Short mmCIF file of C-alpha atoms and ligand atoms in Angstrom, two decimals:
data_model
loop_
_atom_site.label_atom_id
_atom_site.label_comp_id
_atom_site.label_asym_id
_atom_site.label_seq_id
_atom_site.Cartn_x
_atom_site.Cartn_y
_atom_site.Cartn_z
CA UNK A 957 -74.44 22.56 8.11
CA UNK A 958 -71.78 21.64 5.51
CA UNK A 959 -71.55 18.09 4.31
CA UNK A 960 -68.69 15.90 5.13
CA UNK A 961 -66.10 16.26 2.48
CA UNK A 962 -64.59 12.71 2.02
CA UNK A 963 -60.48 12.11 1.46
CA UNK A 964 -61.31 10.38 -1.68
CA UNK A 965 -64.04 12.73 -3.06
CA UNK A 966 -61.26 14.77 -4.89
CA UNK A 967 -59.35 12.89 -8.00
CA UNK A 968 -55.57 12.91 -7.34
CA UNK A 969 -53.43 14.55 -9.27
CA UNK A 970 -50.62 12.60 -11.12
CA UNK A 971 -47.21 12.71 -8.93
CA UNK A 972 -43.94 13.85 -10.51
CA UNK A 973 -41.69 11.02 -11.84
CA UNK A 974 -38.34 10.27 -10.36
CA UNK A 975 -36.73 8.41 -13.09
CA UNK A 976 -37.18 6.98 -16.95
CA UNK A 977 -39.75 3.88 -15.87
CA UNK A 978 -42.17 6.71 -13.66
CA UNK A 979 -42.04 9.13 -16.79
CA UNK A 980 -43.02 6.77 -19.26
CA UNK A 981 -46.02 6.06 -17.17
CA UNK A 982 -46.97 9.01 -15.63
CA UNK A 983 -46.37 10.73 -19.64
CA UNK A 984 -48.99 8.18 -21.01
CA UNK A 985 -51.65 8.84 -18.48
CA UNK A 986 -51.35 12.42 -18.58
CA UNK A 987 -51.12 12.42 -22.48
CA UNK A 988 -53.70 10.04 -23.18
CA UNK A 989 -51.15 8.27 -25.38
CA UNK A 990 -49.96 4.40 -25.30
CA UNK A 991 -46.80 3.95 -23.52
CA UNK A 992 -43.51 4.67 -24.91
CA UNK A 993 -41.93 1.74 -26.70
CA UNK A 994 -38.65 0.06 -25.33
CA UNK A 995 -38.38 1.52 -21.55
CA UNK A 996 -35.77 -0.24 -20.20
CA UNK A 997 -36.50 -2.23 -17.07
CA UNK A 998 -33.85 -4.86 -16.67
CA UNK A 999 -31.58 -2.79 -14.54
CA UNK A 1000 -33.83 -0.78 -12.26
CA UNK A 1001 -33.49 -1.34 -8.55
CA UNK A 1002 -36.39 -3.20 -7.56
CA UNK A 1003 -36.40 -1.17 -4.49
CA UNK A 1004 -36.04 2.08 -5.99
CA UNK A 1005 -38.27 5.42 -5.88
CA UNK A 1006 -38.52 5.00 -10.08
CA UNK A 1007 -39.55 1.35 -10.44
CA UNK A 1008 -41.86 1.59 -7.20
CA UNK A 1009 -43.36 5.07 -8.51
CA UNK A 1010 -43.90 3.88 -11.58
CA UNK A 1011 -45.81 0.08 -10.26
CA UNK A 1012 -47.39 2.39 -7.33
CA UNK A 1013 -49.34 4.89 -10.45
CA UNK A 1014 -50.21 1.66 -12.19
CA UNK A 1015 -51.79 0.18 -9.40
CA UNK A 1016 -53.45 3.18 -8.50
CA UNK A 1017 -55.70 3.17 -11.39
CA UNK A 1018 -57.53 -0.05 -9.60
CA UNK A 1019 -58.65 1.91 -6.66
CA UNK A 1020 -59.11 5.87 -7.25
CA UNK A 1021 -57.33 6.53 -10.60
CA UNK A 1022 -56.24 10.50 -11.37
CA UNK A 1023 -57.53 13.64 -12.68
CA UNK A 1024 -57.51 13.88 -16.39
CA UNK A 1025 -56.93 9.93 -16.93
CA UNK A 1026 -59.23 8.08 -18.54
CA UNK A 1027 -60.88 5.39 -15.79
CA UNK A 1028 -60.39 2.48 -19.09
CA UNK A 1029 -56.76 2.93 -18.69
CA UNK A 1030 -57.25 0.51 -15.81
CA UNK A 1031 -57.52 -2.69 -18.43
CA UNK A 1032 -54.81 -0.99 -21.09
CA UNK A 1033 -53.10 -4.18 -22.51
CA UNK A 1034 -49.64 -2.16 -22.77
CA UNK A 1035 -49.74 -0.79 -19.23
CA UNK A 1036 -50.59 -4.25 -17.70
CA UNK A 1037 -47.81 -5.95 -19.54
CA UNK A 1038 -45.74 -3.29 -18.40
CA UNK A 1039 -47.13 -3.38 -15.11
CA UNK A 1040 -46.24 -7.19 -14.98
CA UNK A 1041 -42.47 -6.58 -16.09
CA UNK A 1042 -42.38 -4.30 -12.55
CA UNK A 1043 -44.16 -6.28 -10.31
CA UNK A 1044 -42.10 -9.79 -11.71
CA UNK A 1045 -38.67 -7.54 -10.73
CA UNK A 1046 -40.04 -6.69 -7.24
CA UNK A 1047 -42.10 -9.98 -6.41
CA UNK A 1048 -38.58 -11.71 -7.52
CA UNK A 1049 -36.65 -9.79 -5.19
CA UNK A 1050 -38.89 -10.24 -2.09
CA UNK A 1051 -38.74 -14.14 -2.73
CA UNK A 1052 -35.32 -14.09 -3.02
CA UNK A 1053 -34.87 -11.95 0.09
CA UNK A 1054 -36.86 -14.05 2.13
CA UNK A 1055 -35.84 -17.23 0.59
CA UNK A 1056 -34.02 -18.83 3.96
CA UNK A 1057 -37.95 -18.60 4.85
CA UNK A 1058 -38.54 -20.39 8.43
CA UNK A 1059 -41.99 -22.56 8.38
CA UNK A 1060 -45.27 -21.10 8.30
CA UNK A 1061 -45.46 -22.17 12.38
CA UNK A 1062 -42.40 -20.54 12.82
CA UNK A 1063 -43.31 -17.19 10.88
CA UNK A 1064 -46.06 -17.37 12.88
CA UNK A 1065 -44.65 -17.77 16.50
CA UNK A 1066 -42.37 -15.03 15.88
CA UNK A 1067 -45.17 -12.27 15.49
CA UNK A 1068 -46.64 -13.39 18.98
CA UNK A 1069 -43.88 -12.50 21.17
CA UNK A 1070 -43.17 -9.03 22.46
CA UNK A 1071 -39.63 -7.95 22.26
CA UNK A 1072 -38.45 -6.43 25.46
CA UNK A 1073 -36.61 -3.14 24.84
CA UNK A 1074 -34.71 -1.65 27.74
CA UNK A 1075 -34.82 2.38 27.69
CA UNK A 1076 -31.65 2.91 26.22
CA UNK A 1077 -31.46 0.69 23.47
CA UNK A 1078 -32.56 1.18 19.72
CA UNK A 1079 -35.94 -0.22 18.61
CA UNK A 1080 -38.39 0.09 16.30
CA UNK A 1081 -40.70 3.35 15.29
CA UNK A 1082 -43.30 2.86 17.17
CA UNK A 1083 -41.35 2.68 20.31
CA UNK A 1084 -39.33 5.56 19.19
CA UNK A 1085 -42.44 7.89 18.57
CA UNK A 1086 -43.63 6.60 22.09
CA UNK A 1087 -40.50 7.69 23.96
CA UNK A 1088 -38.85 10.76 22.34
CA UNK A 1089 -40.79 11.59 18.78
CA UNK A 1090 -41.55 15.10 18.48
CA UNK A 1091 -45.14 15.92 17.11
CA UNK A 1092 -43.42 17.02 13.31
CA UNK A 1093 -42.40 13.14 13.45
CA UNK A 1094 -45.89 12.23 14.15
CA UNK A 1095 -47.21 14.43 11.55
CA UNK A 1096 -44.86 12.95 8.93
CA UNK A 1097 -45.36 9.32 9.87
CA UNK A 1098 -49.50 9.95 9.35
CA UNK A 1099 -48.51 11.87 6.33
CA UNK A 1100 -46.64 9.28 4.61
CA UNK A 1101 -48.82 6.15 6.20
CA UNK A 1102 -51.86 8.14 4.68
CA UNK A 1103 -50.81 6.37 1.46
CA UNK A 1104 -52.71 3.10 2.85
CA UNK A 1105 -54.73 4.01 5.80
CA UNK A 1106 -56.77 6.19 3.44
CA UNK A 1107 -57.66 3.10 1.87
CA UNK A 1108 -57.17 0.72 4.89
CA UNK A 1109 -58.04 -2.67 3.91
CA UNK A 1110 -59.08 -2.22 0.43
CA UNK A 1111 -56.25 -4.30 -1.00
CA UNK A 1112 -57.25 -7.10 1.50
CA UNK A 1113 -60.75 -6.77 0.32
CA UNK A 1114 -60.12 -8.34 -3.38
CA UNK A 1115 -58.83 -11.90 -1.75
CA UNK A 1116 -62.57 -12.54 -0.71
CA UNK A 1117 -63.50 -13.58 -4.25
CA UNK A 1118 -60.78 -16.05 -3.94
CA UNK A 1119 -61.78 -17.64 -0.33
CA UNK A 1120 -64.80 -19.89 0.41
CA UNK A 1121 -66.19 -21.35 3.63
CA UNK A 1122 -64.20 -20.58 6.91
CA UNK A 1123 -61.46 -18.12 5.21
CA UNK A 1124 -64.04 -16.14 3.72
CA UNK A 1125 -66.54 -15.75 6.46
CA UNK A 1126 -63.52 -14.84 8.87
CA UNK A 1127 -62.20 -12.42 6.49
CA UNK A 1128 -65.59 -10.61 5.66
CA UNK A 1129 -65.93 -10.39 9.13
CA UNK A 1130 -62.85 -8.51 9.82
CA UNK A 1131 -63.29 -6.63 6.62
CA UNK A 1132 -66.59 -5.62 8.00
CA UNK A 1133 -64.94 -4.03 11.16
CA UNK A 1134 -62.65 -2.05 8.83
CA UNK A 1135 -65.19 -0.89 7.05
CA UNK A 1136 -66.87 0.60 9.97
CA UNK A 1137 -69.54 -2.26 10.36
CA UNK A 1138 -72.18 -0.52 8.80
CA UNK A 1139 -71.05 2.88 10.04
CA UNK A 1140 -69.50 5.46 7.46
CA UNK A 1141 -68.08 7.36 10.26
CA UNK A 1142 -65.97 4.62 11.80
CA UNK A 1143 -64.82 3.15 8.24
CA UNK A 1144 -61.19 3.12 9.89
CA UNK A 1145 -59.92 5.20 6.75
CA UNK A 1146 -62.49 7.72 7.89
CA UNK A 1147 -60.72 7.49 11.51
CA UNK A 1148 -57.30 8.13 9.69
CA UNK A 1149 -58.38 11.50 7.77
CA UNK A 1150 -59.82 12.21 11.17
CA UNK A 1151 -56.40 11.43 12.72
CA UNK A 1152 -54.75 13.79 10.07
CA UNK A 1153 -57.19 16.81 10.62
CA UNK A 1154 -55.93 16.77 14.39
CA UNK A 1155 -52.45 16.87 13.26
CA UNK A 1156 -53.15 19.68 10.67
CA UNK A 1157 -52.56 17.29 7.87
CA UNK A 1158 -54.46 17.63 4.36
CA UNK A 1159 -56.88 14.68 4.05
CA UNK A 1160 -56.93 14.96 0.29
CA UNK A 1161 -56.45 11.20 -1.05
CA UNK A 1162 -52.88 11.04 -3.00
CA UNK A 1163 -51.78 14.57 -1.52
CA UNK A 1164 -48.73 13.06 0.09
CA UNK A 1165 -47.40 10.89 -3.01
CA UNK A 1166 -44.93 13.27 -3.95
CA UNK A 1167 -43.43 13.55 -0.82
CA UNK A 1168 -43.23 9.62 0.41
CA UNK A 1169 -40.15 7.69 -0.12
CA UNK A 1170 -39.60 4.86 -2.11
CA UNK A 1171 -39.68 2.49 1.29
CA UNK A 1172 -43.23 3.48 2.28
CA UNK A 1173 -44.10 3.02 -1.54
CA UNK A 1174 -42.99 -0.23 -1.57
CA UNK A 1175 -45.06 -1.20 1.64
CA UNK A 1176 -48.79 -0.10 -0.05
CA UNK A 1177 -47.28 -1.82 -3.54
CA UNK A 1178 -46.45 -4.82 -1.94
CA UNK A 1179 -50.08 -4.92 -0.63
CA UNK A 1180 -51.99 -3.87 -4.23
CA UNK A 1181 -49.66 -6.64 -5.35
CA UNK A 1182 -50.79 -9.72 -3.43
CA UNK A 1183 -54.32 -8.60 -3.31
CA UNK A 1184 -54.43 -8.41 -7.38
CA UNK A 1185 -53.12 -11.53 -8.02
CA UNK A 1186 -55.35 -14.75 -6.97
CA UNK A 1187 -52.17 -16.99 -7.11
CA UNK A 1188 -51.07 -14.53 -4.53
CA UNK A 1189 -53.99 -15.14 -2.00
CA UNK A 1190 -52.16 -17.18 0.48
CA UNK A 1191 -49.24 -14.19 0.38
CA UNK A 1192 -52.23 -11.70 1.15
CA UNK A 1193 -53.69 -13.49 3.75
CA UNK A 1194 -50.10 -14.03 5.55
CA UNK A 1195 -49.69 -10.28 4.70
CA UNK A 1196 -52.60 -9.59 6.77
CA UNK A 1197 -51.86 -12.09 9.25
CA UNK A 1198 -48.62 -9.76 9.85
CA UNK A 1199 -50.38 -6.49 9.73
CA UNK A 1200 -52.97 -7.60 12.35
CA UNK A 1201 -50.75 -9.00 14.59
CA UNK A 1202 -48.31 -6.47 15.05
CA UNK A 1203 -50.72 -3.62 15.26
CA UNK A 1204 -52.03 -3.54 18.17
CA UNK A 1205 -48.78 -3.48 20.46
CA UNK A 1206 -47.52 -0.96 18.06
CA UNK A 1207 -50.90 0.85 18.22
CA UNK A 1208 -50.71 1.28 22.06
CA UNK A 1209 -47.26 3.01 21.54
CA UNK A 1210 -48.47 5.31 18.84
CA UNK A 1211 -51.56 6.34 21.34
CA UNK A 1212 -49.14 6.96 23.87
CA UNK A 1213 -47.33 9.05 21.37
CA UNK A 1214 -49.99 10.76 20.52
CA UNK A 1215 -51.18 11.83 23.97
CA UNK A 1216 -48.05 12.56 25.08
CA UNK A 1217 -47.66 15.42 22.44
CA UNK A 1218 -51.43 16.58 22.73
CA UNK A 1219 -52.28 15.33 18.85
CA UNK A 1220 -55.92 15.78 19.46
CA UNK A 1221 -58.54 13.00 20.27
CA UNK A 1222 -58.76 11.80 17.11
CA UNK A 1223 -55.47 11.06 16.80
CA UNK A 1224 -55.64 8.89 19.83
CA UNK A 1225 -58.72 7.59 18.73
CA UNK A 1226 -57.75 5.99 15.48
CA UNK A 1227 -54.90 4.18 17.42
CA UNK A 1228 -57.25 3.11 20.61
CA UNK A 1229 -59.52 1.73 18.30
CA UNK A 1230 -56.41 -0.18 16.74
CA UNK A 1231 -55.33 -1.55 20.38
CA UNK A 1232 -58.55 -3.46 20.48
CA UNK A 1233 -59.64 -4.29 17.09
CA UNK A 1234 -56.28 -5.51 16.31
CA UNK A 1235 -56.24 -8.04 19.25
CA UNK A 1236 -59.36 -9.59 18.35
CA UNK A 1237 -58.48 -9.60 14.19
CA UNK A 1238 -55.25 -11.53 15.26
CA UNK A 1239 -57.50 -14.43 16.71
CA UNK A 1240 -59.56 -14.23 13.74
CA UNK A 1241 -57.01 -14.13 10.97
CA UNK A 1242 -54.76 -16.89 12.54
CA UNK A 1243 -57.60 -19.50 13.59
CA UNK A 1244 -60.16 -18.86 11.00
CA UNK A 1245 -58.70 -17.10 8.05
CA UNK A 1246 -55.09 -19.22 8.00
CA UNK A 1247 -56.87 -21.72 9.68
CA UNK A 1248 -59.55 -22.33 7.53
CA UNK A 1249 -57.18 -21.44 3.92
CA UNK A 1250 -54.56 -24.25 5.39
CA UNK A 1251 -57.64 -26.69 5.63
CA UNK A 1252 -58.85 -26.07 1.78
CA UNK A 1253 -55.68 -25.28 0.25
CA UNK A 1254 -52.28 -26.88 2.48
CA UNK A 1255 -50.38 -26.32 -0.69
CA UNK A 1256 -50.57 -22.79 0.57
CA UNK A 1257 -48.44 -22.89 3.52
CA UNK A 1258 -45.54 -21.74 2.51
CA UNK A 1259 -46.82 -18.56 0.14
CA UNK A 1260 -48.61 -17.63 3.93
CA UNK A 1261 -45.11 -17.60 5.48
CA UNK A 1262 -43.82 -15.93 2.25
CA UNK A 1263 -46.11 -13.08 2.68
CA UNK A 1264 -45.33 -12.80 6.82
CA UNK A 1265 -41.78 -12.70 6.23
CA UNK A 1266 -41.95 -10.17 2.98
CA UNK A 1267 -44.02 -7.95 5.15
CA UNK A 1268 -41.74 -8.04 8.04
CA UNK A 1269 -38.66 -7.29 5.62
CA UNK A 1270 -40.19 -4.12 3.97
CA UNK A 1271 -41.85 -2.89 7.05
CA UNK A 1272 -37.95 -3.07 8.77
CA UNK A 1273 -36.63 -1.50 5.52
CA UNK A 1274 -39.44 1.63 6.14
CA UNK A 1275 -38.57 1.65 9.65
CA UNK A 1276 -34.93 2.07 9.11
CA UNK A 1277 -35.43 4.94 7.10
CA UNK A 1278 -37.39 6.88 9.48
CA UNK A 1279 -35.29 6.40 12.29
CA UNK A 1280 -32.07 7.31 10.70
CA UNK A 1281 -33.43 10.41 8.99
CA UNK A 1282 -35.21 11.34 12.36
CA UNK A 1283 -32.18 10.59 14.34
CA UNK A 1284 -30.00 12.84 11.96
CA UNK A 1285 -32.64 15.61 12.56
CA UNK A 1286 -33.84 15.75 9.01
CA UNK A 1287 -37.36 15.23 7.31
CA UNK A 1288 -37.73 11.57 6.45
CA UNK A 1289 -40.44 12.33 3.58
CA UNK A 1290 -38.72 13.57 -0.16
CA UNK A 1291 -40.50 16.78 0.22
CA UNK A 1292 -40.88 18.40 3.58
CA UNK A 1293 -44.21 18.98 5.51
CA UNK A 1294 -44.24 22.94 5.20
CA UNK A 1295 -43.75 23.49 1.65
CA UNK A 1296 -47.40 21.27 0.92
CA UNK A 1297 -49.19 23.75 1.09
CA UNK A 1298 -53.01 23.00 1.68
CA UNK A 1299 -55.73 22.25 -1.34
CA UNK A 1300 -57.42 25.48 -1.62
CA UNK F 503 -72.12 -8.15 24.36
CA UNK F 504 -71.91 -7.37 27.62
CA UNK F 505 -69.21 -8.28 30.24
CA UNK F 506 -70.31 -8.17 34.09
CA UNK F 507 -67.14 -7.71 36.26
CA UNK F 508 -66.84 -9.08 39.65
CA UNK F 509 -67.44 -5.69 40.98
CA UNK F 510 -71.14 -5.39 38.96
CA UNK F 511 -69.47 -2.86 36.72
CA UNK F 512 -70.71 -3.59 32.92
CA UNK F 513 -68.53 -3.49 29.82
CA UNK F 514 -69.88 -2.87 26.42
CA UNK F 515 -68.74 -3.84 22.90
CA UNK F 516 -70.46 -4.03 19.50
CA UNK F 517 -68.05 -5.77 17.69
CA UNK F 518 -68.98 -9.27 15.80
CA UNK F 519 -66.56 -11.07 17.97
CA UNK F 520 -64.76 -9.87 21.52
CA UNK F 521 -61.76 -10.83 23.07
CA UNK F 522 -61.93 -11.02 26.50
CA UNK F 523 -58.67 -11.09 28.57
CA UNK F 524 -58.02 -14.07 30.62
CA UNK F 525 -54.55 -13.22 31.84
CA UNK F 526 -55.27 -10.26 33.98
CA UNK F 527 -52.98 -8.08 32.09
CA UNK F 528 -54.60 -6.11 29.95
CA UNK F 529 -54.44 -2.43 30.21
CA UNK F 530 -58.18 -2.34 28.39
CA UNK F 531 -59.34 -4.71 30.81
CA UNK F 532 -61.98 -6.71 30.51
CA UNK F 533 -60.81 -6.46 26.56
CA UNK F 534 -57.40 -8.34 25.40
CA UNK F 535 -54.95 -6.17 24.13
CA UNK F 536 -52.37 -8.59 23.41
CA UNK F 537 -50.70 -7.92 27.04
CA UNK F 538 -50.73 -11.44 27.28
CA UNK F 539 -47.83 -12.29 24.57
CA UNK F 540 -44.54 -14.01 25.73
CA UNK F 541 -41.88 -11.06 26.28
CA UNK F 542 -38.55 -12.10 25.16
CA UNK F 543 -34.86 -10.65 24.38
CA UNK F 544 -34.04 -9.94 20.71
CA UNK F 545 -31.97 -12.97 20.64
CA UNK F 546 -34.14 -15.81 22.46
CA UNK F 547 -35.80 -18.51 20.75
CA UNK F 548 -39.34 -18.27 19.93
CA UNK F 549 -41.75 -20.72 21.63
CA UNK F 550 -45.52 -20.02 22.28
CA UNK F 551 -45.58 -22.60 24.76
CA UNK F 552 -47.61 -21.60 28.09
CA UNK F 553 -48.60 -18.53 26.35
CA UNK F 554 -52.46 -16.99 27.68
CA UNK F 555 -55.02 -16.53 25.33
CA UNK F 556 -57.73 -14.37 25.48
CA UNK F 557 -61.50 -15.87 25.39
CA UNK F 558 -63.50 -15.25 22.40
CA UNK F 559 -67.20 -13.92 22.94
CA UNK F 560 -69.77 -12.84 20.83
CA UNK F 561 -72.44 -13.62 18.22
CA UNK F 562 -72.02 -17.40 17.41
CA UNK F 563 -69.55 -18.45 19.44
S1 LIG N 1717 -54.02 -9.20 27.06
FE1 LIG N 1717 -54.95 -10.39 28.95
S2 LIG N 1717 -55.75 -12.67 27.22
FE2 LIG N 1717 -54.75 -10.84 25.84
FE1 LIG N 1718 -58.20 -1.32 10.73
FE1 LIG N 1719 -57.81 -4.57 12.11
#
């Protein structure tokens, strides 16, 4: 019997640039050179392919790195300075976008109701996939979401040293569950790799980065941004609450989609596990992580709400992109899956 | 932890905390699956008053 080959045992290759900013970052990393001076950032679309990919590549240095890139580039001051400019642009846009922000109480209450959606009505991505998603739609969805799920719960672990007391104990307990509760084969990232195998996708880490549209990159960049900055610990916790609270009902719909299309037992298991786990996680995050953090640092209330609302904003943008493509019978990816050949 | 139903059937959870359904609407009873949530029309005002919540069970609870 051969040993299980982990998704992350391979070093991903650098992606293909999507514009001036991402080209500059990728060239600097590929060539082991300093960043080319004078790269123009002021006019870049904060949600566009170019800025989001540049940011994604820079953040990835903190997770897994890239083949042929020195691990020390993670702390290259020029790259960090450039990242700072890009992430400030992204963060400022998010803050403007959700400026109308409701109170934390309202933001949380909105997470805890389920919209009633009649059969003929338009709804979110999980409703669409549950009702009429094809196996090919599900494969695209899984490929795109693999950018996060193959490192599931990793960006949230960065918040742990910034918390203490009740908030820390609760956050660590939920993360323990995400990391398989002591069993490598139950790591949620591993359950996701198993789901990908059922869907005949390549589980190699970073394999679908070139295929992922900017809308997906932005959702992952948001977590990295909130996770890496202590100043954004409130936003990170808000983001986590939004993910955990919306996951259980969404996972039920996706589990049904996997069953309906006969995707396979591991594909069903990933979502079945999240129906039950995230019903628990939502309670813990709301009562003890948010409750504990607010008791310690009440000034973070607005940032927790910002984390919730900005997550909804970016998820809605991604959902609109996916549904628009699928309803038009087009691929939602930048490269159709059949052009992504399995790694030898 | 184990939950024993009225008919004597036993359900086991190894999670650090389990959310036990108190609303009886869960599709994975005895565990909560968030079916207790209020259902609203998209334009309806959000209000959580009166919504059921699961009970927490497990280590240290
Ligand atoms: S589903 Fe019954 S309490 Fe949550
Ligand atoms: Fe998870
Ligand atoms: Fe979770």
